[in-house]
């Protein structure tokens, strides 16, 4: 196993860990949505303030949307870095394989 294979294996492990983290975040978001529904139901019962409920719901939606969008961006950025590294490894491997051939013809 070459050093490059070990690097790619390590990166694959990181991708799997990130995937697991994303699943955990999704579960947390589901749990928070349930909590939000309970809070909103309480507000409807106790305060009877539909405007207050709508305002709070809008704020949560904005915050949740921004948080999820940021998490997706971070995952995409990480995946892009991994793919760029894999491309560099492939390019370096190709250059190393062609170097003797190139220098043989130059000499």
Short mmCIF file of N, CA and C in Angstrom, two decimals:
data_model
loop_
_atom_site.label_atom_id
_atom_site.label_comp_id
_atom_site.label_asym_id
_atom_site.label_seq_id
_atom_site.Cartn_x
_atom_site.Cartn_y
_atom_site.Cartn_z
N UNK A 1 0.86 -1.18 0.00
CA UNK A 1 0.00 0.00 0.00
C UNK A 1 0.90 1.23 0.00
N UNK A 2 0.66 2.11 -0.95
CA UNK A 2 1.48 3.31 -1.05
C UNK A 2 0.99 4.39 -0.09
N UNK A 3 1.79 5.42 0.02
CA UNK A 3 1.42 6.55 0.88
C UNK A 3 0.13 7.19 0.38
N UNK A 4 0.00 7.25 -0.93
CA UNK A 4 -1.21 7.85 -1.51
C UNK A 4 -2.46 7.05 -1.16
N UNK A 5 -2.32 5.73 -1.18
CA UNK A 5 -3.45 4.88 -0.81
C UNK A 5 -3.84 5.10 0.65
N UNK A 6 -2.84 5.27 1.50
CA UNK A 6 -3.12 5.53 2.91
C UNK A 6 -3.82 6.89 3.07
N UNK A 7 -3.35 7.89 2.32
CA UNK A 7 -3.97 9.22 2.39
C UNK A 7 -5.43 9.16 1.95
N UNK A 8 -5.68 8.48 0.85
CA UNK A 8 -7.04 8.37 0.34
C UNK A 8 -7.90 7.59 1.33
N UNK A 9 -7.36 6.56 1.95
CA UNK A 9 -8.08 5.82 2.97
C UNK A 9 -8.43 6.69 4.16
N UNK A 10 -7.49 7.53 4.56
CA UNK A 10 -7.74 8.44 5.69
C UNK A 10 -8.83 9.44 5.31
N UNK A 11 -8.77 9.96 4.09
CA UNK A 11 -9.79 10.91 3.65
C UNK A 11 -11.16 10.25 3.56
N UNK A 12 -11.19 9.01 3.14
CA UNK A 12 -12.46 8.29 3.08
C UNK A 12 -13.05 8.14 4.47
N UNK A 13 -12.19 7.87 5.44
CA UNK A 13 -12.66 7.78 6.82
C UNK A 13 -13.23 9.09 7.31
N UNK A 14 -12.60 10.19 6.92
CA UNK A 14 -13.11 11.51 7.31
C UNK A 14 -14.46 11.78 6.67
N UNK A 15 -14.62 11.38 5.41
CA UNK A 15 -15.90 11.58 4.72
C UNK A 15 -16.99 10.78 5.43
N UNK A 16 -16.68 9.55 5.83
CA UNK A 16 -17.67 8.74 6.55
C UNK A 16 -18.03 9.38 7.88
N UNK A 17 -17.03 9.94 8.57
CA UNK A 17 -17.29 10.61 9.85
C UNK A 17 -18.18 11.83 9.63
N UNK A 18 -17.90 12.59 8.57
CA UNK A 18 -18.74 13.75 8.26
C UNK A 18 -20.17 13.33 7.94
N UNK A 19 -20.31 12.24 7.23
CA UNK A 19 -21.64 11.74 6.90
C UNK A 19 -22.39 11.36 8.17
N UNK A 20 -21.70 10.72 9.09
CA UNK A 20 -22.33 10.37 10.38
C UNK A 20 -22.72 11.63 11.14
N UNK A 21 -21.84 12.65 11.12
CA UNK A 21 -22.15 13.92 11.79
C UNK A 21 -23.39 14.57 11.19
N UNK A 22 -23.51 14.51 9.88
CA UNK A 22 -24.68 15.10 9.20
C UNK A 22 -25.95 14.39 9.65
N UNK A 23 -25.89 13.08 9.75
CA UNK A 23 -27.06 12.32 10.20
C UNK A 23 -27.43 12.70 11.63
N UNK A 24 -26.43 12.90 12.48
CA UNK A 24 -26.71 13.32 13.86
C UNK A 24 -27.36 14.70 13.88
N UNK A 25 -26.88 15.60 13.04
CA UNK A 25 -27.47 16.95 12.96
C UNK A 25 -28.91 16.86 12.49
N UNK A 26 -29.17 16.01 11.51
CA UNK A 26 -30.55 15.85 11.04
C UNK A 26 -31.45 15.37 12.17
N UNK A 27 -30.96 14.42 12.97
CA UNK A 27 -31.75 13.93 14.10
C UNK A 27 -31.99 15.05 15.12
N UNK A 28 -30.96 15.85 15.36
CA UNK A 28 -31.11 16.98 16.29
C UNK A 28 -32.12 17.99 15.78
N UNK A 29 -32.11 18.23 14.48
CA UNK A 29 -33.07 19.18 13.89
C UNK A 29 -34.49 18.65 14.05
N UNK A 30 -34.69 17.36 13.85
CA UNK A 30 -36.02 16.77 14.05
C UNK A 30 -36.48 16.94 15.49
N UNK A 31 -35.56 16.72 16.42
CA UNK A 31 -35.89 16.88 17.83
C UNK A 31 -36.23 18.33 18.15
N UNK A 32 -35.46 19.26 17.60
CA UNK A 32 -35.74 20.69 17.84
C UNK A 32 -37.07 21.11 17.24
N UNK A 33 -37.42 20.56 16.09
CA UNK A 33 -38.71 20.88 15.49
C UNK A 33 -39.85 20.44 16.40
N UNK A 34 -39.70 19.27 17.01
CA UNK A 34 -40.71 18.80 17.96
C UNK A 34 -40.81 19.73 19.16
N UNK A 35 -39.66 20.18 19.67
CA UNK A 35 -39.66 21.12 20.78
C UNK A 35 -40.33 22.43 20.39
N UNK A 36 -40.03 22.91 19.17
CA UNK A 36 -40.63 24.16 18.70
C UNK A 36 -42.14 24.02 18.61
N UNK A 37 -42.62 22.89 18.13
CA UNK A 37 -44.07 22.69 18.03
C UNK A 37 -44.72 22.72 19.41
N UNK A 38 -44.05 22.11 20.40
CA UNK A 38 -44.59 22.14 21.76
C UNK A 38 -44.64 23.56 22.31
N UNK A 39 -43.59 24.34 22.07
CA UNK A 39 -43.55 25.73 22.54
C UNK A 39 -44.65 26.54 21.86
N UNK A 40 -44.80 26.36 20.56
CA UNK A 40 -45.82 27.11 19.83
C UNK A 40 -47.23 26.72 20.29
N UNK A 41 -47.43 25.43 20.57
CA UNK A 41 -48.73 25.00 21.08
C UNK A 41 -48.99 25.63 22.45
N UNK A 42 -47.99 25.70 23.29
CA UNK A 42 -48.13 26.34 24.59
C UNK A 42 -48.49 27.82 24.42
N UNK A 43 -47.80 28.49 23.51
CA UNK A 43 -48.09 29.92 23.28
C UNK A 43 -49.53 30.10 22.82
N UNK A 44 -50.00 29.22 21.95
CA UNK A 44 -51.38 29.31 21.48
C UNK A 44 -52.36 29.13 22.63
N UNK A 45 -52.08 28.18 23.51
CA UNK A 45 -52.97 27.92 24.64
C UNK A 45 -52.94 29.03 25.68
N UNK A 46 -51.73 29.40 26.07
CA UNK A 46 -51.57 30.31 27.20
C UNK A 46 -51.73 31.78 26.81
N UNK A 47 -51.13 32.18 25.72
CA UNK A 47 -51.13 33.59 25.38
C UNK A 47 -52.20 33.95 24.37
N UNK A 48 -52.57 32.98 23.59
CA UNK A 48 -53.56 33.26 22.56
C UNK A 48 -53.08 34.29 21.55
N UNK A 49 -51.79 34.51 21.51
CA UNK A 49 -51.23 35.54 20.63
C UNK A 49 -50.74 34.94 19.32
N UNK A 50 -51.59 34.97 18.33
CA UNK A 50 -51.20 34.43 17.03
C UNK A 50 -50.05 35.23 16.41
N UNK A 51 -50.04 36.54 16.60
CA UNK A 51 -48.98 37.37 16.03
C UNK A 51 -47.63 37.03 16.66
N UNK A 52 -47.62 36.83 17.98
CA UNK A 52 -46.38 36.47 18.67
C UNK A 52 -45.89 35.11 18.20
N UNK A 53 -46.82 34.19 18.03
CA UNK A 53 -46.47 32.86 17.55
C UNK A 53 -45.88 32.93 16.15
N UNK A 54 -46.52 33.69 15.26
CA UNK A 54 -46.03 33.82 13.88
C UNK A 54 -44.64 34.46 13.84
N UNK A 55 -44.43 35.47 14.68
CA UNK A 55 -43.14 36.15 14.73
C UNK A 55 -42.04 35.18 15.19
N UNK A 56 -42.33 34.42 16.23
CA UNK A 56 -41.36 33.45 16.73
C UNK A 56 -41.09 32.36 15.70
N UNK A 57 -42.14 31.88 15.06
CA UNK A 57 -41.98 30.84 14.03
C UNK A 57 -41.12 31.36 12.89
N UNK A 58 -41.33 32.59 12.45
CA UNK A 58 -40.55 33.17 11.36
C UNK A 58 -39.07 33.28 11.75
N UNK A 59 -38.80 33.67 12.99
CA UNK A 59 -37.42 33.77 13.44
C UNK A 59 -36.75 32.40 13.46
N UNK A 60 -37.44 31.41 13.98
CA UNK A 60 -36.88 30.06 14.00
C UNK A 60 -36.62 29.53 12.59
N UNK A 61 -37.55 29.81 11.68
CA UNK A 61 -37.38 29.36 10.30
C UNK A 61 -36.14 29.99 9.67
N UNK A 62 -35.95 31.29 9.90
CA UNK A 62 -34.77 31.97 9.35
C UNK A 62 -33.49 31.38 9.92
N UNK A 63 -33.47 31.21 11.25
CA UNK A 63 -32.27 30.70 11.91
C UNK A 63 -31.98 29.26 11.50
N UNK A 64 -33.02 28.45 11.44
CA UNK A 64 -32.83 27.05 11.05
C UNK A 64 -32.37 26.96 9.60
N UNK A 65 -32.96 27.77 8.73
CA UNK A 65 -32.56 27.76 7.33
C UNK A 65 -31.12 28.18 7.16
N UNK A 66 -30.69 29.21 7.88
CA UNK A 66 -29.31 29.68 7.79
C UNK A 66 -28.35 28.62 8.32
N UNK A 67 -28.73 27.95 9.41
CA UNK A 67 -27.88 26.93 10.00
C UNK A 67 -27.72 25.74 9.06
N UNK A 68 -28.82 25.27 8.51
CA UNK A 68 -28.76 24.12 7.60
C UNK A 68 -27.98 24.48 6.34
N UNK A 69 -28.21 25.68 5.80
CA UNK A 69 -27.48 26.11 4.61
C UNK A 69 -25.98 26.16 4.89
N UNK A 70 -25.60 26.66 6.07
CA UNK A 70 -24.19 26.74 6.43
C UNK A 70 -23.59 25.34 6.56
N UNK A 71 -24.32 24.40 7.14
CA UNK A 71 -23.82 23.04 7.28
C UNK A 71 -23.63 22.39 5.91
N UNK A 72 -24.58 22.60 5.01
CA UNK A 72 -24.45 22.04 3.67
C UNK A 72 -23.24 22.65 2.96
N UNK A 73 -23.03 23.95 3.13
CA UNK A 73 -21.88 24.61 2.51
C UNK A 73 -20.58 24.03 3.04
N UNK A 74 -20.49 23.80 4.35
CA UNK A 74 -19.28 23.25 4.94
C UNK A 74 -19.01 21.84 4.41
N UNK A 75 -20.04 21.04 4.28
CA UNK A 75 -19.88 19.69 3.75
C UNK A 75 -19.42 19.74 2.30
N UNK A 76 -20.05 20.61 1.49
CA UNK A 76 -19.66 20.74 0.09
C UNK A 76 -18.21 21.23 -0.02
N UNK A 77 -17.82 22.18 0.84
CA UNK A 77 -16.46 22.69 0.82
C UNK A 77 -15.48 21.58 1.17
N UNK A 78 -15.79 20.79 2.17
CA UNK A 78 -14.92 19.68 2.57
C UNK A 78 -14.82 18.66 1.44
N UNK A 79 -15.95 18.33 0.83
CA UNK A 79 -15.96 17.36 -0.28
C UNK A 79 -15.13 17.89 -1.44
N UNK A 80 -15.23 19.18 -1.73
CA UNK A 80 -14.44 19.79 -2.80
C UNK A 80 -12.95 19.68 -2.50
N UNK A 81 -12.57 19.91 -1.26
CA UNK A 81 -11.17 19.79 -0.87
C UNK A 81 -10.69 18.35 -1.05
N UNK A 82 -11.51 17.39 -0.67
CA UNK A 82 -11.14 15.98 -0.80
C UNK A 82 -10.96 15.62 -2.27
N UNK A 83 -11.89 16.07 -3.11
CA UNK A 83 -11.80 15.76 -4.53
C UNK A 83 -10.57 16.43 -5.16
N UNK A 84 -10.27 17.66 -4.75
CA UNK A 84 -9.08 18.35 -5.27
C UNK A 84 -7.81 17.60 -4.86
N UNK A 85 -7.76 17.12 -3.62
CA UNK A 85 -6.61 16.36 -3.17
C UNK A 85 -6.48 15.06 -3.95
N UNK A 86 -7.60 14.40 -4.20
CA UNK A 86 -7.57 13.15 -4.97
C UNK A 86 -7.07 13.43 -6.39
N UNK A 87 -7.50 14.56 -6.98
CA UNK A 87 -7.04 14.91 -8.32
C UNK A 87 -5.54 15.19 -8.32
N UNK A 88 -5.05 15.87 -7.29
CA UNK A 88 -3.61 16.15 -7.20
C UNK A 88 -2.82 14.86 -7.05
N UNK A 89 -3.33 13.94 -6.23
CA UNK A 89 -2.65 12.66 -6.05
C UNK A 89 -2.59 11.93 -7.38
N UNK A 90 -3.70 11.92 -8.11
CA UNK A 90 -3.72 11.27 -9.42
C UNK A 90 -2.76 11.92 -10.39
N UNK A 91 -2.70 13.25 -10.39
CA UNK A 91 -1.79 13.97 -11.28
C UNK A 91 -0.34 13.68 -10.92
N UNK A 92 -0.03 13.69 -9.62
CA UNK A 92 1.33 13.42 -9.19
C UNK A 92 1.75 12.00 -9.56
N UNK A 93 0.83 11.07 -9.39
CA UNK A 93 1.13 9.68 -9.74
C UNK A 93 1.43 9.57 -11.23
N UNK A 94 0.63 10.27 -12.05
CA UNK A 94 0.87 10.26 -13.50
C UNK A 94 2.19 10.90 -13.85
N UNK A 95 2.52 12.00 -13.21
CA UNK A 95 3.80 12.68 -13.49
C UNK A 95 4.98 11.81 -13.09
N UNK A 96 4.85 11.17 -11.94
CA UNK A 96 5.94 10.30 -11.49
C UNK A 96 6.13 9.14 -12.47
N UNK A 97 5.01 8.60 -12.96
CA UNK A 97 5.09 7.48 -13.90
C UNK A 97 5.69 7.92 -15.23
N UNK A 98 5.43 9.16 -15.65
CA UNK A 98 5.93 9.63 -16.95
C UNK A 98 7.32 10.25 -16.88
N UNK A 99 7.79 10.61 -15.70
CA UNK A 99 9.07 11.30 -15.57
C UNK A 99 10.23 10.52 -16.18
N UNK A 100 10.40 9.24 -15.91
CA UNK A 100 11.53 8.53 -16.52
C UNK A 100 11.45 8.54 -18.06
N UNK A 101 10.27 8.37 -18.58
CA UNK A 101 10.07 8.38 -20.03
C UNK A 101 10.45 9.74 -20.61
N UNK A 102 10.04 10.79 -19.96
CA UNK A 102 10.32 12.15 -20.42
C UNK A 102 11.83 12.42 -20.42
N UNK A 103 12.49 12.10 -19.30
CA UNK A 103 13.91 12.37 -19.21
C UNK A 103 14.73 11.48 -20.14
N UNK A 104 14.25 10.27 -20.41
CA UNK A 104 14.94 9.38 -21.34
C UNK A 104 14.99 10.00 -22.73
N UNK A 105 13.87 10.59 -23.16
CA UNK A 105 13.83 11.21 -24.49
C UNK A 105 14.55 12.56 -24.53
N UNK A 106 14.65 13.22 -23.40
CA UNK A 106 15.34 14.52 -23.38
C UNK A 106 16.86 14.33 -23.41
N UNK A 107 17.33 13.25 -22.85
CA UNK A 107 18.77 13.02 -22.70
C UNK A 107 19.36 12.55 -23.96
#
